[in-house]
Amino acid sequence: MRLYAFIAKRLLATIPVMGVVAVVVFLMLRLAPGDPAAVLAGDVASPEDVKRIRIALGLNQPIHTQFVIWIGRLFRGDLGTSIISNVPVTQMIQQRLEPTLALATTTILFAVVVAVPLGVLAAWWQGTWVDRAVMAFSVIGFSVPVFVLGYLYIFSFAINLRWLPVQGYVSVSQGLGPFLHRLILPTLTLSVLYIALIARITRASVLEVLGEDYIRTAQAKGVRNRRLLIRHALANAAVPIVTVIGLGIALLIGGVVVTESVFNLPGLGRLTVDAVLARDYPIIQGLILIFSGVYVLLNLVIDITYTLLDPRIRY
Amino acid sequence: MRIVASILLACLSLALVAEPVAAQTTLKVVMHSGLRVVDPVLTTAYITRNHGYMIYDTLFAQDETFKIQPQMVKSWSVSPDKLTYTFTLRDGLRWHDGQPVTSEDCIASITRWGSRDSMGQKLMDYTKELKPVDQKTFQLVLKSPYGLVLESLGKPSSNVPFMMPKRFAATPGDKGLTPADQIGSGPFKFVQAEFQPGIKALYVKNPDYQPRSEQASWASGGKVVRVDRVEWVNMPDHQTAVNALIAGEIDYMEAPPHDLYPVLEKAPGVKMQVINKLGSQGMLRFNHLHPPFSNPKIRQAVALAVNQEDYMKAWITNARYRRTCWAMFVCNTPLATDAGSDDLMRGNIEKAKALLKEAGYDGTTVVLMHPTDVYTIATYPLVTAQALRRIGMNVEVQAMDWQTLVGRRAKQEPVAQGGWNMFHTNWVAQDIMNPIANAGVNAKGAKGGWFGWPADPQIEDLRDQFARETDTAKQKKLAADIQKRAYEIHAYLPLGEYVVAVAYRDALVGVLDGPAPFLWNIEKKK
C-alpha cells in the first residue's frame, strides 16, 4: 500500500512540475528573438505582409492573452496547431513517435545486451587484457562523435558493401524485415555511446560488489563463477546500472538529432530542431511538455524498479 | 550467449529480406528543404512554390525564351484601348475533385494572389474589375493601360499565380490553406494522408490532366507526367542525401551543395544538370534608415571597397558555377544592363578610404547580421566585414540563425534598440528580372519598402512609368534608368551570380530546365 501511495504522490507532484515547465517555456519562447510570421511569409515577403500574417495568427496580442488561450486549449487536451504547417501538433507528434520509440528501443536493448556482459567480464578479469580492451572500447565510444561513426558505417556497409540502406525509416506495419533492415546502422551507431557508458558503470558497480564479504563467503562455499557473477554480484550491482539505462532512455526520446539527421529518421529530435528553427511555438511547447512528462515518469519507473532489485529500498 | 546469438541471427535474416518492389513507377526526390507550408500564396518560400507547380496550373507561363505563353488559357484578346483583357479557358479543365474549372475560380485565385504578391498587388492597383463573361470566359478591366498584365499572370517564381477552386481561393491571403485544401488542376495530385510536414510529401499522377500539345519549355507547354508517383523526401543532411543518390535509394536531388559536386561528378550512375541557367544573385543590403548607412557617401565607399569576385570565390571554387554580373535585373535576360555600375564592387580600397574620410565617418560600429546556418549566404558577411575593416570601418559581425535574421531585419529601430545595419541574401533570378518584381529597387522607404527601406521618389516614378509602358524597347530604357538611379543611391549591391546543379540517377530521362524543378516530362527507365 505504501508503494501505491508513493506512486500517487509522485504522480500528483508532476502537475506543478509540468505547470512550471509550461509557463517557463511559453515565456522563454516569446522573449527569444525570431518571428514565426516572418518565417511563414518567406524571404521575399514585404514587412507589411509579415505584419498582416502576425495579426492573422494572433501573435500581435499581449503575451498574457496568448498564454490564457494556450492554457485553455491545453486543459481541453488540445496542444494547438502548427503555425507553419497548419497541422495539429498531436498529429505531428504521433507521426514522429514511432521512429523515435523504435530507435530508442533497439538501441537500449542492443546496448544492454552487449554492455552488461562486457562490464561484468571486465570487472571479473580486472587488470587483464579483457578489462583493458573493454575500457579502451569505452573511451573510444565516448570520444568518437556519432556522426563520424554514422558516416563510417554508411561508407562501409551501404556504399561499398551495399548490405544495408543509407537512410530512411520503414514502419513496423510494413513488415519486420524492412523495419529492422533500416534500423541496423542507426542502432549500431547510437548504441556505441550507450555501450561505453553502461559497460563502464557495470564494471565499477560489479567491482565494488565483488569486494564485499558475502561474495567471499559464496566463493568459500564453492558457488560456481557464473552463478556468483550473475546471482550475487550483478544482482546487487544493478541499481546504478538501471539508473543509467533509465536516463539513457530519456535522452534517446528527444536527444538524438544528429543520428536522426545522418540516417534520415523522422523522429521527435528532428521535429524539435525544425520547430525551434522555424519558431513554431505550439510544437515546441507541446514537445517540451511531453519530454518533461517522460522524464518525470521515467524517474518514477526507475525508483519503483529499485524496490524490485533491492528489497532493502522501501518508500 | 547462444540465445543472444540466435536473436542476432534471426534479426540479420529478417534484415536481409528484400523490401517489396512497388509495381508503380515512383520518382524519389530530395528537394532543397522539407515542405511545411502548403499554401503558395501565403508564403514566398521556394519549396512551397515547387509544391504549387506539382498540383496547380497557371493561366499563363513563361518559356525559356522569356515569352509568356498561354497555359490554362485557350485564347485571349486585348481591346484596342488596351484596357480590357478577355481570357477563355481550355476545354476539359478539371479540379482534382472532378469539378470543372470555371472563370469564377480563376477570378477568386487572381484576387487572392493579388492581395499578397508584389507584382499581383501592382496589377490589382491598375485593375478596375475582374468579371466573368460565362463559365469559361472572364475579363480583366484596367483603370489605365498596364504593360505587365501577361508578365504578372505568367510570373514564374514566388508568388506564382496558381489557380485554385473558388472555395479555397476565397480564403484571405494572409490566412493559410491547410493540407486538406490542396486541390488543384495540375499534373499531380497531393496525397494528404501521406503528408508529414518537413519529412515527406506524396504526389500521384493526375489521370484527368490534359497536357497542352506544345513541347514543354520551362513552366509552359505540355506537362506530360511519365511516372505514377513522386515522393518528396526531406533529408536535412546533404551528405546523407548524396550517399542515398549514389546508392540508388533516391532518384533526384534538387540542390546538392557546391562542395559535394566533385563527389557527384565522379559517382557512377549520377548525372548533373544546371536546370536554371540564369541562377541566383547575391545581395548586400544597407539599412538606409540609420547611421552610418543613412549617409549616401558611406554607402558609396562600401560599394567601392567590396569586390564581386571575392564573394563568389569564397564559397564556390569551380568557376563554371559562378560569374560576376553588375546587372540588377540579372545577366542574360532582356533587361540586363550594366548601366550605373561604373567602378563599383571592384575592390577599389584606396578610393573607398578617401571617400569614407570625406563622408566624415565617425567610427560608428556597423552591425552586420551573419546567418551561419545557410551555407549559400554564410560567407558573404565575412567577405564584407573584411573589406569594411580594410577601409577603416568598425564592424561587429553578429552570428545568428537565418530565422533570427529574418525576424530582426523587420525592425526599423536603431541598432541600440535591436535594429541592424546590413544583411546579405540571395535571389533566384526569376524573382528579380524586372523592376516591379525586384524588391531591391523598391524605393518606397519606411512605409511600403522592402527591408533596408531606401526612399527615392525618382525611382518610384520610373517604376510607375515602367509598369504603364507597353512598348518593350521603352521598358528596356526605363529599366536601365532605374538601375542607374538604384546604383546612384546604392539601393543594394549585387554580389555576383551563381548556378546550382541538380543531381539525378542516369535512369532518368527528360529532366527539364526551368526556374524551379519541374517533375513532369521525366521518365524513369528500368
GROMACS .gro file of N, CA, C and O in nm, chain A residues 33-35 38-50 52-53 56 84-87 92 95-96 110 113 151 154 159 162-163 165-167 170 176-178 180-182 184 261-264 266 270 274 277-279, chain B residues 4 8 11 14-15 19 36-37 42-46 115-116 121 174 176-179 195-199 233-237 239-240 243-244 246-247 249 401-404 406-407 409 427 431 446-451 453:
model
  432
   33PRO      N    1   1.459   3.584  -2.971
   33PRO     CA    2   1.446   3.653  -3.099
   33PRO      C    3   1.384   3.561  -3.205
   33PRO      O    4   1.388   3.439  -3.192
   34GLY      N    5   1.330   3.623  -3.309
   34GLY     CA    6   1.267   3.544  -3.416
   34GLY      C    7   1.118   3.569  -3.422
   34GLY      O    8   1.059   3.613  -3.324
   35ASP      N    9   1.062   3.543  -3.538
   35ASP     CA   10   0.921   3.574  -3.559
   35ASP      C   11   0.861   3.470  -3.652
   35ASP      O   12   0.896   3.463  -3.770
   38ALA      N   13   0.734   3.594  -3.987
   38ALA     CA   14   0.836   3.620  -4.089
   38ALA      C   15   0.878   3.489  -4.156
   38ALA      O   16   0.901   3.484  -4.277
   39VAL      N   17   0.887   3.382  -4.077
   39VAL     CA   18   0.923   3.252  -4.132
   39VAL      C   19   0.814   3.206  -4.230
   39VAL      O   20   0.842   3.159  -4.341
   40LEU      N   21   0.690   3.223  -4.186
   40LEU     CA   22   0.576   3.179  -4.267
   40LEU      C   23   0.568   3.259  -4.397
   40LEU      O   24   0.541   3.204  -4.504
   41ALA      N   25   0.592   3.388  -4.389
   41ALA     CA   26   0.579   3.473  -4.508
   41ALA      C   27   0.684   3.442  -4.612
   41ALA      O   28   0.661   3.459  -4.731
   42GLY      N   29   0.801   3.398  -4.568
   42GLY     CA   30   0.909   3.367  -4.663
   42GLY      C   31   1.001   3.486  -4.682
   42GLY      O   32   0.969   3.599  -4.644
   43ASP      N   33   1.115   3.460  -4.747
   43ASP     CA   34   1.222   3.560  -4.757
   43ASP      C   35   1.184   3.680  -4.842
   43ASP      O   36   1.234   3.789  -4.823
   44VAL      N   37   1.100   3.659  -4.941
   44VAL     CA   38   1.071   3.765  -5.037
   44VAL      C   39   0.960   3.858  -4.988
   44VAL      O   40   0.939   3.965  -5.043
   45ALA      N   41   0.891   3.817  -4.883
   45ALA     CA   42   0.774   3.894  -4.838
   45ALA      C   43   0.813   4.033  -4.789
   45ALA      O   44   0.924   4.054  -4.740
   46SER      N   45   0.721   4.125  -4.801
   46SER     CA   46   0.746   4.262  -4.756
   46SER      C   47   0.716   4.274  -4.606
   46SER      O   48   0.645   4.190  -4.550
   47PRO      N   49   0.767   4.379  -4.540
   47PRO     CA   50   0.736   4.398  -4.398
   47PRO      C   51   0.585   4.405  -4.372
   47PRO      O   52   0.537   4.356  -4.271
   48GLU      N   53   0.512   4.464  -4.465
   48GLU     CA   54   0.366   4.475  -4.448
   48GLU      C   55   0.300   4.337  -4.449
   48GLU      O   56   0.209   4.310  -4.372
   49ASP      N   57   0.351   4.251  -4.539
   49ASP     CA   58   0.296   4.114  -4.546
   49ASP      C   59   0.318   4.043  -4.413
   49ASP      O   60   0.228   3.975  -4.361
   50VAL      N   61   0.439   4.057  -4.359
   50VAL     CA   62   0.472   3.991  -4.232
   50VAL      C   63   0.379   4.041  -4.122
   50VAL      O   64   0.326   3.962  -4.042
   52ARG      N   65   0.078   4.165  -4.150
   52ARG     CA   66  -0.059   4.114  -4.168
   52ARG      C   67  -0.070   3.970  -4.121
   52ARG      O   68  -0.168   3.931  -4.058
   53ILE      N   69   0.031   3.889  -4.150
   53ILE     CA   70   0.027   3.749  -4.107
   53ILE      C   71   0.035   3.739  -3.954
   53ILE      O   72  -0.032   3.658  -3.892
   56ALA      N   73  -0.303   3.799  -3.832
   56ALA     CA   74  -0.390   3.685  -3.861
   56ALA      C   75  -0.364   3.568  -3.766
   56ALA      O   76  -0.456   3.494  -3.731
   84ILE      N   77   0.328   2.687  -3.875
   84ILE     CA   78   0.389   2.679  -4.008
   84ILE      C   79   0.311   2.587  -4.101
   84ILE      O   80   0.278   2.624  -4.214
   85SER      N   81   0.281   2.465  -4.054
   85SER     CA   82   0.222   2.368  -4.147
   85SER      C   83   0.071   2.358  -4.136
   85SER      O   84   0.009   2.285  -4.215
   86ASN      N   85   0.013   2.424  -4.037
   86ASN     CA   86  -0.132   2.419  -4.021
   86ASN      C   87  -0.183   2.277  -3.992
   86ASN      O   88  -0.295   2.242  -4.028
   87VAL      N   89  -0.100   2.196  -3.931
   87VAL     CA   90  -0.137   2.059  -3.896
   87VAL      C   91  -0.140   2.051  -3.743
   87VAL      O   92  -0.055   2.112  -3.677
   92MET      N   93   0.129   1.570  -3.554
   92MET     CA   94   0.270   1.574  -3.592
   92MET      C   95   0.355   1.490  -3.496
   92MET      O   96   0.448   1.421  -3.537
   95GLN      N   97   0.307   1.124  -3.567
   95GLN     CA   98   0.381   1.080  -3.687
   95GLN      C   99   0.527   1.052  -3.654
   95GLN      O  100   0.589   0.964  -3.713
   96ARG      N  101   0.582   1.126  -3.557
   96ARG     CA  102   0.725   1.115  -3.528
   96ARG      C  103   0.756   1.019  -3.414
   96ARG      O  104   0.873   0.991  -3.387
  110PHE      N  105   2.004  -0.334  -2.752
  110PHE     CA  106   2.134  -0.379  -2.801
  110PHE      C  107   2.246  -0.338  -2.705
  110PHE      O  108   2.336  -0.417  -2.674
  113VAL      N  109   2.232  -0.559  -2.391
  113VAL     CA  110   2.274  -0.696  -2.421
  113VAL      C  111   2.427  -0.705  -2.438
  113VAL      O  112   2.489  -0.802  -2.396
  151TYR      N  113   2.876   0.804  -4.056
  151TYR     CA  114   2.928   0.813  -4.194
  151TYR      C  115   3.020   0.695  -4.225
  151TYR      O  116   3.020   0.644  -4.338
  154ILE      N  117   2.801   0.403  -4.296
  154ILE     CA  118   2.733   0.421  -4.425
  154ILE      C  119   2.831   0.392  -4.539
  154ILE      O  120   2.799   0.320  -4.634
  159ILE      N  121   2.749   0.203  -4.890
  159ILE     CA  122   2.805   0.246  -5.019
  159ILE      C  123   2.895   0.137  -5.079
  159ILE      O  124   2.878   0.098  -5.194
  162ARG      N  125   2.712  -0.250  -4.985
  162ARG     CA  126   2.570  -0.249  -5.028
  162ARG      C  127   2.487  -0.351  -4.952
  162ARG      O  128   2.394  -0.410  -5.006
  163TRP      N  129   2.522  -0.376  -4.828
  163TRP     CA  130   2.444  -0.471  -4.747
  163TRP      C  131   2.321  -0.405  -4.688
  163TRP      O  132   2.218  -0.468  -4.668
  165PRO      N  133   2.077  -0.022  -4.623
  165PRO     CA  134   2.044   0.107  -4.685
  165PRO      C  135   2.115   0.224  -4.618
  165PRO      O  136   2.152   0.215  -4.500
  166VAL      N  137   2.133   0.331  -4.693
  166VAL     CA  138   2.198   0.451  -4.640
  166VAL      C  139   2.110   0.519  -4.536
  166VAL      O  140   2.158   0.565  -4.432
  167GLN      N  141   1.984   0.524  -4.564
  167GLN     CA  142   1.898   0.612  -4.484
  167GLN      C  143   1.753   0.565  -4.486
  167GLN      O  144   1.718   0.474  -4.560
  170VAL      N  145   1.127   0.265  -4.223
  170VAL     CA  146   1.008   0.194  -4.270
  170VAL      C  147   0.931   0.150  -4.146
  170VAL      O  148   0.989   0.090  -4.055
  176LEU      N  149   0.841  -0.664  -4.056
  176LEU     CA  150   0.950  -0.660  -3.959
  176LEU      C  151   1.087  -0.656  -4.027
  176LEU      O  152   1.180  -0.591  -3.979
  177GLY      N  153   1.097  -0.726  -4.140
  177GLY     CA  154   1.225  -0.730  -4.213
  177GLY      C  155   1.272  -0.592  -4.255
  177GLY      O  156   1.379  -0.546  -4.213
  178PRO      N  157   1.192  -0.521  -4.339
  178PRO     CA  158   1.232  -0.386  -4.379
  178PRO      C  159   1.251  -0.292  -4.261
  178PRO      O  160   1.342  -0.208  -4.262
  180LEU      N  161   1.357  -0.364  -3.953
  180LEU     CA  162   1.488  -0.387  -3.889
  180LEU      C  163   1.604  -0.352  -3.983
  180LEU      O  164   1.708  -0.302  -3.940
  181HIS      N  165   1.582  -0.379  -4.110
  181HIS     CA  166   1.684  -0.350  -4.212
  181HIS      C  167   1.729  -0.204  -4.203
  181HIS      O  168   1.847  -0.173  -4.211
  182ARG      N  169   1.632  -0.116  -4.186
  182ARG     CA  170   1.663   0.028  -4.182
  182ARG      C  171   1.721   0.072  -4.048
  182ARG      O  172   1.782   0.177  -4.039
  184ILE      N  173   1.929  -0.108  -3.847
  184ILE     CA  174   2.055  -0.169  -3.804
  184ILE      C  175   2.168  -0.065  -3.790
  184ILE      O  176   2.231  -0.053  -3.684
  261SER      N  177   1.936   1.282  -3.819
  261SER     CA  178   1.969   1.355  -3.942
  261SER      C  179   2.057   1.272  -4.034
  261SER      O  180   2.033   1.265  -4.154
  262VAL      N  181   2.161   1.210  -3.976
  262VAL     CA  182   2.255   1.133  -4.058
  262VAL      C  183   2.184   1.016  -4.128
  262VAL      O  184   2.212   0.986  -4.244
  263PHE      N  185   2.090   0.952  -4.058
  263PHE     CA  186   2.020   0.838  -4.118
  263PHE      C  187   1.880   0.873  -4.166
  263PHE      O  188   1.802   0.783  -4.200
  264ASN      N  189   1.850   1.001  -4.166
  264ASN     CA  190   1.721   1.049  -4.215
  264ASN      C  191   1.604   0.976  -4.149
  264ASN      O  192   1.517   0.921  -4.217
  266PRO      N  193   1.271   1.015  -3.928
  266PRO     CA  194   1.178   1.124  -3.896
  266PRO      C  195   1.132   1.120  -3.750
  266PRO      O  196   1.015   1.096  -3.722
  270ARG      N  197   1.436   1.560  -3.454
  270ARG     CA  198   1.435   1.648  -3.571
  270ARG      C  199   1.316   1.741  -3.568
  270ARG      O  200   1.326   1.858  -3.607
  274ASP      N  201   1.358   2.139  -3.595
  274ASP     CA  202   1.287   2.211  -3.701
  274ASP      C  203   1.193   2.316  -3.643
  274ASP      O  204   1.183   2.428  -3.694
  277LEU      N  205   1.391   2.612  -3.511
  277LEU     CA  206   1.443   2.696  -3.620
  277LEU      C  207   1.331   2.778  -3.685
  277LEU      O  208   1.354   2.890  -3.730
  278ALA      N  209   1.212   2.721  -3.690
  278ALA     CA  210   1.101   2.792  -3.755
  278ALA      C  211   1.020   2.874  -3.654
  278ALA      O  212   0.922   2.937  -3.692
  279ARG      N  213   1.061   2.872  -3.527
  279ARG     CA  214   0.988   2.942  -3.421
  279ARG      C  215   0.841   2.898  -3.419
  279ARG      O  216   0.751   2.980  -3.404
  319VAL      N  217   2.140  -1.506  -2.725
  319VAL     CA  218   2.171  -1.376  -2.788
  319VAL      C  219   2.211  -1.396  -2.933
  319VAL      O  220   2.163  -1.326  -3.024
  323LEU      N  221   2.028  -1.242  -3.268
  323LEU     CA  222   2.101  -1.160  -3.366
  323LEU      C  223   2.092  -1.222  -3.506
  323LEU      O  224   2.072  -1.152  -3.605
  326CYS      N  225   1.752  -1.161  -3.644
  326CYS     CA  226   1.739  -1.021  -3.688
  326CYS      C  227   1.807  -1.001  -3.823
  326CYS      O  228   1.752  -0.937  -3.913
  329LEU      N  229   1.609  -1.151  -4.102
  329LEU     CA  230   1.495  -1.065  -4.136
  329LEU      C  231   1.541  -0.942  -4.213
  329LEU      O  232   1.476  -0.897  -4.307
  330ALA      N  233   1.657  -0.894  -4.167
  330ALA     CA  234   1.708  -0.772  -4.229
  330ALA      C  235   1.742  -0.792  -4.376
  330ALA      O  236   1.730  -0.700  -4.456
  334GLU      N  237   1.290  -0.556  -4.947
  334GLU     CA  238   1.163  -0.485  -4.937
  334GLU      C  239   1.081  -0.509  -5.063
  334GLU      O  240   1.138  -0.525  -5.171
  351ARG      N  241   0.667   2.233  -4.558
  351ARG     CA  242   0.594   2.254  -4.433
  351ARG      C  243   0.470   2.340  -4.456
  351ARG      O  244   0.363   2.308  -4.410
  352VAL      N  245   0.490   2.451  -4.528
  352VAL     CA  246   0.376   2.538  -4.560
  352VAL      C  247   0.325   2.495  -4.698
  352VAL      O  248   0.403   2.487  -4.793
  357LEU      N  249   0.028   3.219  -4.948
  357LEU     CA  250   0.063   3.272  -4.816
  357LEU      C  251   0.212   3.300  -4.804
  357LEU      O  252   0.254   3.402  -4.752
  358THR      N  253   0.293   3.207  -4.853
  358THR     CA  254   0.438   3.219  -4.835
  358THR      C  255   0.509   3.234  -4.970
  358THR      O  256   0.459   3.190  -5.073
  359THR      N  257   0.628   3.297  -4.963
  359THR     CA  258   0.710   3.307  -5.083
  359THR      C  259   0.818   3.198  -5.087
  359THR      O  260   0.903   3.198  -5.175
  360ALA      N  261   0.815   3.107  -4.988
  360ALA     CA  262   0.918   3.002  -4.979
  360ALA      C  263   0.922   2.920  -5.108
  360ALA      O  264   0.818   2.877  -5.158
  361TYR      N  265   1.042   2.896  -5.159
  361TYR     CA  266   1.055   2.827  -5.287
  361TYR      C  267   1.004   2.683  -5.281
  361TYR      O  268   0.954   2.630  -5.380
  430SER      N  269  -0.357   3.994  -5.362
  430SER     CA  270  -0.352   4.055  -5.229
  430SER      C  271  -0.218   4.031  -5.161
  430SER      O  272  -0.189   4.091  -5.057
  431ARG      N  273  -0.136   3.941  -5.217
  431ARG     CA  274  -0.012   3.903  -5.149
  431ARG      C  275   0.115   3.934  -5.228
  431ARG      O  276   0.213   3.983  -5.173
  436GLN      N  277  -0.003   4.277  -5.656
  436GLN     CA  278  -0.057   4.399  -5.593
  436GLN      C  279  -0.054   4.514  -5.693
  436GLN      O  280  -0.147   4.594  -5.701
  489ASP      N  281  -0.370   3.626  -4.618
  489ASP     CA  282  -0.281   3.613  -4.503
  489ASP      C  283  -0.327   3.504  -4.406
  489ASP      O  284  -0.277   3.492  -4.296
  491GLY      N  285  -0.358   3.098  -4.396
  491GLY     CA  286  -0.305   2.988  -4.475
  491GLY      C  287  -0.407   2.879  -4.505
  491GLY      O  288  -0.496   2.851  -4.426
  492LEU      N  289  -0.391   2.816  -4.622
  492LEU     CA  290  -0.470   2.697  -4.655
  492LEU      C  291  -0.409   2.578  -4.581
  492LEU      O  292  -0.290   2.577  -4.551
  493THR      N  293  -0.491   2.477  -4.557
  493THR     CA  294  -0.444   2.358  -4.484
  493THR      C  295  -0.410   2.247  -4.585
  493THR      O  296  -0.447   2.256  -4.702
  494PRO      N  297  -0.343   2.142  -4.539
  494PRO     CA  298  -0.315   2.030  -4.629
  494PRO      C  299  -0.444   1.971  -4.689
  494PRO      O  300  -0.441   1.920  -4.801
  510PHE      N  301   0.100   1.293  -4.603
  510PHE     CA  302   0.182   1.413  -4.580
  510PHE      C  303   0.236   1.417  -4.438
  510PHE      O  304   0.161   1.406  -4.342
  511GLN      N  305   0.367   1.430  -4.428
  511GLN     CA  306   0.431   1.451  -4.298
  511GLN      C  307   0.513   1.579  -4.311
  511GLN      O  308   0.618   1.579  -4.375
  512PRO      N  309   0.464   1.691  -4.251
  512PRO     CA  310   0.534   1.819  -4.269
  512PRO      C  311   0.682   1.808  -4.236
  512PRO      O  312   0.720   1.756  -4.132
  513GLY      N  313   0.764   1.857  -4.328
  513GLY     CA  314   0.908   1.857  -4.304
  513GLY      C  315   0.974   1.723  -4.329
  513GLY      O  316   1.096   1.712  -4.322
  514ILE      N  317   0.897   1.620  -4.361
  514ILE     CA  318   0.951   1.485  -4.379
  514ILE      C  319   0.919   1.430  -4.518
  514ILE      O  320   1.008   1.395  -4.593
  548VAL      N  321   1.114   1.341  -5.034
  548VAL     CA  322   1.167   1.301  -4.904
  548VAL      C  323   1.263   1.410  -4.860
  548VAL      O  324   1.352   1.449  -4.936
  549ASN      N  325   1.246   1.460  -4.741
  549ASN     CA  326   1.337   1.564  -4.694
  549ASN      C  327   1.455   1.502  -4.621
  549ASN      O  328   1.436   1.418  -4.534
  550MET      N  329   1.575   1.540  -4.660
  550MET     CA  330   1.694   1.493  -4.589
  550MET      C  331   1.771   1.616  -4.542
  550MET      O  332   1.828   1.687  -4.624
  551PRO      N  333   1.772   1.641  -4.412
  551PRO     CA  334   1.837   1.762  -4.363
  551PRO      C  335   1.989   1.757  -4.380
  551PRO      O  336   2.054   1.860  -4.382
  552ASP      N  337   2.044   1.638  -4.392
  552ASP     CA  338   2.189   1.625  -4.404
  552ASP      C  339   2.225   1.603  -4.551
  552ASP      O  340   2.187   1.501  -4.611
  554GLN      N  341   2.509   1.534  -4.696
  554GLN     CA  342   2.595   1.418  -4.722
  554GLN      C  343   2.511   1.291  -4.730
  554GLN      O  344   2.535   1.205  -4.816
  555THR      N  345   2.411   1.279  -4.643
  555THR     CA  346   2.324   1.161  -4.646
  555THR      C  347   2.249   1.154  -4.778
  555THR      O  348   2.238   1.048  -4.839
  558ASN      N  349   2.484   1.043  -5.046
  558ASN     CA  350   2.508   0.899  -5.031
  558ASN      C  351   2.388   0.819  -5.082
  558ASN      O  352   2.404   0.716  -5.149
  559ALA      N  353   2.269   0.867  -5.049
  559ALA     CA  354   2.147   0.796  -5.091
  559ALA      C  355   2.134   0.797  -5.243
  559ALA      O  356   2.091   0.699  -5.303
  561ILE      N  357   2.388   0.818  -5.460
  561ILE     CA  358   2.492   0.730  -5.514
  561ILE      C  359   2.451   0.583  -5.497
  561ILE      O  360   2.473   0.501  -5.586
  562ALA      N  361   2.385   0.554  -5.384
  562ALA     CA  362   2.342   0.415  -5.359
  562ALA      C  363   2.215   0.380  -5.435
  562ALA      O  364   2.168   0.266  -5.428
  564GLU      N  365   1.912   0.498  -5.377
  564GLU     CA  366   1.791   0.499  -5.293
  564GLU      C  367   1.699   0.614  -5.329
  564GLU      O  368   1.581   0.612  -5.296
  716ASP      N  369   2.106   3.245  -3.646
  716ASP     CA  370   2.046   3.158  -3.746
  716ASP      C  371   1.960   3.244  -3.840
  716ASP      O  372   1.927   3.358  -3.808
  717TRP      N  373   1.928   3.188  -3.956
  717TRP     CA  374   1.860   3.266  -4.060
  717TRP      C  375   1.725   3.320  -4.010
  717TRP      O  376   1.686   3.432  -4.041
  718GLN      N  377   1.653   3.238  -3.933
  718GLN     CA  378   1.520   3.282  -3.890
  718GLN      C  379   1.530   3.398  -3.792
  718GLN      O  380   1.441   3.484  -3.788
  719THR      N  381   1.637   3.402  -3.714
  719THR     CA  382   1.656   3.517  -3.625
  719THR      C  383   1.681   3.640  -3.711
  719THR      O  384   1.627   3.749  -3.684
  721VAL      N  385   1.578   3.689  -4.018
  721VAL     CA  386   1.454   3.726  -4.085
  721VAL      C  387   1.362   3.805  -3.991
  721VAL      O  388   1.298   3.901  -4.031
  722GLY      N  389   1.360   3.764  -3.864
  722GLY     CA  390   1.279   3.837  -3.767
  722GLY      C  391   1.337   3.975  -3.737
  722GLY      O  392   1.265   4.075  -3.729
  724ARG      N  393   1.547   4.163  -3.922
  724ARG     CA  394   1.558   4.260  -4.032
  724ARG      C  395   1.430   4.342  -4.048
  724ARG      O  396   1.431   4.445  -4.116
  742TRP      N  397   1.885   3.587  -5.434
  742TRP     CA  398   1.757   3.589  -5.505
  742TRP      C  399   1.766   3.496  -5.624
  742TRP      O  400   1.862   3.502  -5.702
  746ASP      N  401   1.296   3.596  -5.981
  746ASP     CA  402   1.225   3.684  -5.887
  746ASP      C  403   1.265   3.830  -5.901
  746ASP      O  404   1.204   3.917  -5.839
  761ALA      N  405   1.039   5.381  -4.563
  761ALA     CA  406   0.998   5.309  -4.442
  761ALA      C  407   0.855   5.255  -4.451
  761ALA      O  408   0.820   5.159  -4.384
  762LYS      N  409   0.771   5.319  -4.533
  762LYS     CA  410   0.633   5.269  -4.548
  762LYS      C  411   0.616   5.212  -4.687
  762LYS      O  412   0.613   5.286  -4.785
  763GLY      N  413   0.607   5.081  -4.696
  763GLY     CA  414   0.584   5.018  -4.826
  763GLY      C  415   0.709   4.965  -4.892
  763GLY      O  416   0.701   4.897  -4.994
  764GLY      N  417   0.826   4.996  -4.836
  764GLY     CA  418   0.951   4.948  -4.895
  764GLY      C  419   0.989   4.811  -4.842
  764GLY      O  420   0.928   4.761  -4.749
  765TRP      N  421   1.092   4.752  -4.906
  765TRP     CA  422   1.144   4.623  -4.860
  765TRP      C  423   1.252   4.650  -4.755
  765TRP      O  424   1.306   4.761  -4.747
  766PHE      N  425   1.285   4.549  -4.674
  766PHE     CA  426   1.380   4.562  -4.563
  766PHE      C  427   1.505   4.639  -4.607
  766PHE      O  428   1.569   4.601  -4.705
  768TRP      N  429   1.477   4.970  -4.663
  768TRP     CA  430   1.394   5.087  -4.680
  768TRP      C  431   1.460   5.208  -4.747
  768TRP      O  432   1.452   5.320  -4.695
   0.00000   0.00000   0.00000
